[in-house]
mmCIF file of C-alpha atoms in Angstrom:
data_model
loop_
_atom_site.group_PDB
_atom_site.id
_atom_site.type_symbol
_atom_site.label_atom_id
_atom_site.label_comp_id
_atom_site.label_asym_id
_atom_site.label_seq_id
_atom_site.Cartn_x
_atom_site.Cartn_y
_atom_site.Cartn_z
ATOM 1 C CA MET A 1 -85.885 34.276 16.497
ATOM 2 C CA THR A 2 -82.527 33.635 14.847
ATOM 3 C CA LEU A 3 -82.635 32.806 11.164
ATOM 4 C CA ASP A 4 -80.779 29.805 9.768
ATOM 5 C CA ASP A 5 -78.485 31.608 7.333
ATOM 6 C CA ALA A 6 -77.127 28.413 5.760
ATOM 7 C CA LYS A 7 -80.656 27.124 5.086
ATOM 8 C CA PHE A 8 -81.853 30.304 3.366
ATOM 9 C CA LEU A 9 -78.609 30.808 1.450
ATOM 10 C CA ALA A 10 -79.094 27.248 0.148
ATOM 11 C CA LEU A 11 -82.502 28.348 -1.231
ATOM 12 C CA ALA A 12 -80.835 31.306 -2.939
ATOM 13 C CA PHE A 13 -78.235 28.932 -4.382
ATOM 14 C CA GLU A 14 -81.039 26.740 -5.775
ATOM 15 C CA GLU A 15 -82.255 29.823 -7.643
ATOM 16 C CA ALA A 16 -78.748 30.565 -8.906
ATOM 17 C CA LYS A 17 -78.358 26.984 -10.153
ATOM 18 C CA ALA A 18 -81.728 27.142 -11.922
ATOM 19 C CA GLY A 19 -80.654 30.370 -13.613
ATOM 20 C CA TYR A 20 -77.398 28.790 -14.736
ATOM 21 C CA GLU A 21 -79.264 25.784 -16.148
ATOM 22 C CA GLU A 22 -81.537 28.170 -18.076
ATOM 23 C CA GLY A 23 -78.465 29.800 -19.643
ATOM 24 C CA GLY A 24 -78.657 32.879 -17.432
ATOM 25 C CA ILE A 25 -76.392 34.574 -14.939
ATOM 26 C CA PRO A 26 -76.262 32.366 -11.816
ATOM 27 C CA ILE A 27 -77.280 34.772 -9.087
ATOM 28 C CA GLY A 28 -80.135 33.841 -6.779
ATOM 29 C CA ALA A 29 -81.810 35.630 -3.895
ATOM 30 C CA VAL A 30 -84.395 34.976 -1.203
ATOM 31 C CA LEU A 31 -86.183 37.543 0.957
ATOM 32 C CA VAL A 32 -87.043 36.142 4.395
ATOM 33 C CA SER A 33 -89.174 37.755 7.100
ATOM 34 C CA LYS A 34 -87.925 38.143 10.660
ATOM 35 C CA ASP A 35 -89.983 35.082 11.666
ATOM 36 C CA GLY A 36 -88.405 32.869 8.984
ATOM 37 C CA LYS A 37 -91.106 33.000 6.322
ATOM 38 C CA VAL A 38 -89.900 33.122 2.718
ATOM 39 C CA LEU A 39 -91.509 36.250 1.290
ATOM 40 C CA GLY A 40 -90.036 35.945 -2.191
ATOM 41 C CA ARG A 41 -87.338 34.155 -4.091
ATOM 42 C CA GLY A 42 -85.874 34.838 -7.483
ATOM 43 C CA ARG A 43 -82.910 34.733 -9.790
ATOM 44 C CA ASN A 44 -81.187 36.916 -12.304
ATOM 45 C CA LYS A 45 -83.251 36.684 -15.508
ATOM 46 C CA ARG A 46 -81.565 39.295 -17.669
ATOM 47 C CA VAL A 47 -80.786 36.694 -20.337
ATOM 48 C CA GLN A 48 -83.919 34.580 -20.042
ATOM 49 C CA GLU A 49 -86.378 37.497 -20.151
ATOM 50 C CA GLY A 50 -84.264 40.179 -21.827
ATOM 51 C CA ASN A 51 -84.853 42.390 -18.801
ATOM 52 C CA ASN A 52 -81.767 44.342 -17.776
ATOM 53 C CA ILE A 53 -83.030 45.148 -14.258
ATOM 54 C CA LEU A 54 -84.197 41.676 -13.284
ATOM 55 C CA HIS A 55 -81.285 40.778 -11.028
ATOM 56 C CA GLY A 56 -81.534 38.150 -8.286
ATOM 57 C CA GLU A 57 -82.530 40.567 -5.546
ATOM 58 C CA THR A 58 -84.986 42.562 -7.666
ATOM 59 C CA SER A 59 -86.505 39.291 -8.873
ATOM 60 C CA ALA A 60 -87.004 38.150 -5.263
ATOM 61 C CA LEU A 61 -88.606 41.502 -4.417
ATOM 62 C CA GLN A 62 -90.864 41.301 -7.470
ATOM 63 C CA ASN A 63 -91.916 37.758 -6.583
ATOM 64 C CA ALA A 64 -92.665 38.848 -3.007
ATOM 65 C CA GLY A 65 -95.348 41.100 -4.442
ATOM 66 C CA ARG A 66 -96.751 44.186 -2.857
ATOM 67 C CA LEU A 67 -96.009 44.076 0.858
ATOM 68 C CA ALA A 68 -96.771 46.457 3.672
ATOM 69 C CA PRO A 69 -93.700 48.423 4.822
ATOM 70 C CA GLU A 70 -93.660 46.528 8.125
ATOM 71 C CA ALA A 71 -93.053 43.262 6.250
ATOM 72 C CA TYR A 72 -89.499 44.419 5.531
ATOM 73 C CA LYS A 73 -88.748 45.304 9.162
ATOM 74 C CA GLY A 74 -86.394 42.662 10.462
ATOM 75 C CA ALA A 75 -86.253 40.891 7.087
ATOM 76 C CA THR A 76 -83.097 39.475 5.540
ATOM 77 C CA MET A 77 -82.128 39.427 1.867
ATOM 78 C CA TYR A 78 -80.056 36.345 1.029
ATOM 79 C CA THR A 79 -78.063 36.669 -2.182
ATOM 80 C CA THR A 80 -75.467 34.385 -3.707
ATOM 81 C CA LEU A 81 -73.304 37.298 -4.882
ATOM 82 C CA SER A 82 -72.475 40.670 -3.391
ATOM 83 C CA PRO A 83 -75.262 43.074 -4.472
ATOM 84 C CA CYS A 84 -74.668 45.578 -7.271
ATOM 85 C CA ASP A 85 -75.507 49.252 -6.791
ATOM 86 C CA MET A 86 -79.072 48.764 -8.056
ATOM 87 C CA CYS A 87 -79.780 45.855 -5.712
ATOM 88 C CA THR A 88 -78.032 47.632 -2.845
ATOM 89 C CA GLY A 89 -80.351 50.578 -3.462
ATOM 90 C CA ALA A 90 -83.416 48.321 -3.561
ATOM 91 C CA CYS A 91 -82.498 46.841 -0.174
ATOM 92 C CA LEU A 92 -82.096 50.355 1.225
ATOM 93 C CA LEU A 93 -85.299 51.616 -0.393
ATOM 94 C CA PHE A 94 -87.363 48.881 1.233
ATOM 95 C CA GLY A 95 -85.566 49.206 4.570
ATOM 96 C CA ILE A 96 -84.227 45.656 4.629
ATOM 97 C CA PRO A 97 -81.944 45.727 7.671
ATOM 98 C CA ARG A 98 -79.851 42.607 6.960
ATOM 99 C CA VAL A 99 -78.172 41.196 3.853
ATOM 100 C CA VAL A 100 -76.459 37.805 3.773
ATOM 101 C CA VAL A 101 -74.023 37.379 0.882
ATOM 102 C CA GLY A 102 -72.922 34.003 -0.445
ATOM 103 C CA GLU A 103 -69.627 35.282 -1.810
ATOM 104 C CA ASN A 104 -67.919 38.533 -2.748
ATOM 105 C CA LYS A 105 -64.700 37.342 -4.343
ATOM 106 C CA SER A 106 -66.103 37.241 -7.889
ATOM 107 C CA TRP A 107 -67.689 40.661 -7.478
ATOM 108 C CA LEU A 108 -67.667 43.137 -4.609
ATOM 109 C CA GLY A 109 -70.745 45.288 -4.762
ATOM 110 C CA GLY A 110 -72.280 47.779 -2.358
ATOM 111 C CA GLU A 111 -71.489 46.089 0.935
ATOM 112 C CA ALA A 112 -69.600 49.079 2.367
ATOM 113 C CA TYR A 113 -72.461 51.401 1.451
ATOM 114 C CA LEU A 114 -75.021 49.077 3.044
ATOM 115 C CA LYS A 115 -72.946 49.014 6.232
ATOM 116 C CA SER A 116 -72.577 52.799 6.198
ATOM 117 C CA ARG A 117 -76.381 53.021 6.144
ATOM 118 C CA GLY A 118 -76.741 50.723 9.157
ATOM 119 C CA VAL A 119 -77.479 47.466 7.347
ATOM 120 C CA GLU A 120 -75.965 44.324 8.835
ATOM 121 C CA VAL A 121 -73.977 42.532 6.124
ATOM 122 C CA VAL A 122 -72.883 38.924 6.626
ATOM 123 C CA VAL A 123 -70.543 37.325 4.080
ATOM 124 C CA MET A 124 -70.721 33.535 4.151
ATOM 125 C CA ASP A 125 -67.765 32.833 1.805
ATOM 126 C CA ASP A 126 -69.770 29.916 0.427
ATOM 127 C CA PRO A 127 -67.621 27.703 -1.843
ATOM 128 C CA GLN A 128 -70.612 26.546 -3.944
ATOM 129 C CA CYS A 129 -71.612 30.122 -4.719
ATOM 130 C CA LEU A 130 -68.037 31.014 -5.640
ATOM 131 C CA GLU A 131 -67.520 27.914 -7.781
ATOM 132 C CA LEU A 132 -70.728 28.405 -9.786
ATOM 133 C CA MET A 133 -70.088 32.111 -10.394
ATOM 134 C CA GLN A 134 -66.465 31.509 -11.425
ATOM 135 C CA LYS A 135 -67.562 28.716 -13.770
ATOM 136 C CA PHE A 136 -70.102 31.012 -15.403
ATOM 137 C CA MET A 137 -67.656 33.930 -15.717
ATOM 138 C CA THR A 138 -65.153 31.619 -17.431
ATOM 139 C CA GLU A 139 -67.729 30.042 -19.751
ATOM 140 C CA LYS A 140 -69.602 33.226 -20.711
ATOM 141 C CA PRO A 141 -67.444 36.304 -20.110
ATOM 142 C CA ASP A 142 -69.387 38.229 -22.764
ATOM 143 C CA VAL A 143 -72.685 37.702 -20.931
ATOM 144 C CA TRP A 144 -71.079 38.563 -17.582
ATOM 145 C CA ASN A 145 -69.694 41.770 -19.092
ATOM 146 C CA GLU A 146 -73.206 42.813 -20.178
ATOM 147 C CA ASP A 147 -74.161 42.834 -16.522
ATOM 148 C CA VAL A 148 -72.219 44.283 -13.591
ATOM 149 C CA GLY A 149 -69.012 42.766 -14.968
ATOM 150 C CA GLY A 150 -68.835 45.549 -17.545
ATOM 151 C CA ASN A 151 -68.673 48.066 -14.702
ATOM 152 C CA LEU A 152 -65.535 46.796 -13.002
ATOM 153 C CA GLU A 153 -63.640 50.101 -13.127
ATOM 154 C CA GLY A 154 -63.575 51.744 -9.750
ATOM 155 C CA VAL A 155 -64.982 48.722 -7.954
ATOM 156 C CA GLY A 156 -62.798 47.351 -5.209
ATOM 157 C CA HIS A 157 -62.336 43.602 -5.121
#
């Protein structure tokens, strides 16, 4: 079965928009099984919950709950922004073999590392994802810099 990347990225974008409307960092993610079932969806809630490790991808994993290791086989993580080192590591830890990225122009995370570890990475260059992230970075640079934005040194983009 081939997953509909645009459909599931749109769900991740819904999460990002909800986060933005809550005053948070607009990054959303959706974990989808190989047969197209949404296992978990989430958004960055660092601001809303004061939790510095609740990024979009980790939120989606948390909301998926405790799953058997085979649930991750063939799964895809959809994320509106290129994953940071922590979220890259989470995808590797759970053996998620495919990551679909909405955009990586605002921030280029661990895509090269994912690829080096055999993960398929698809970058959609989605204009909605880019526009929302750029809007947020312009409006709230201080909040962005609390997150991965404060770690821009040494990151290629």
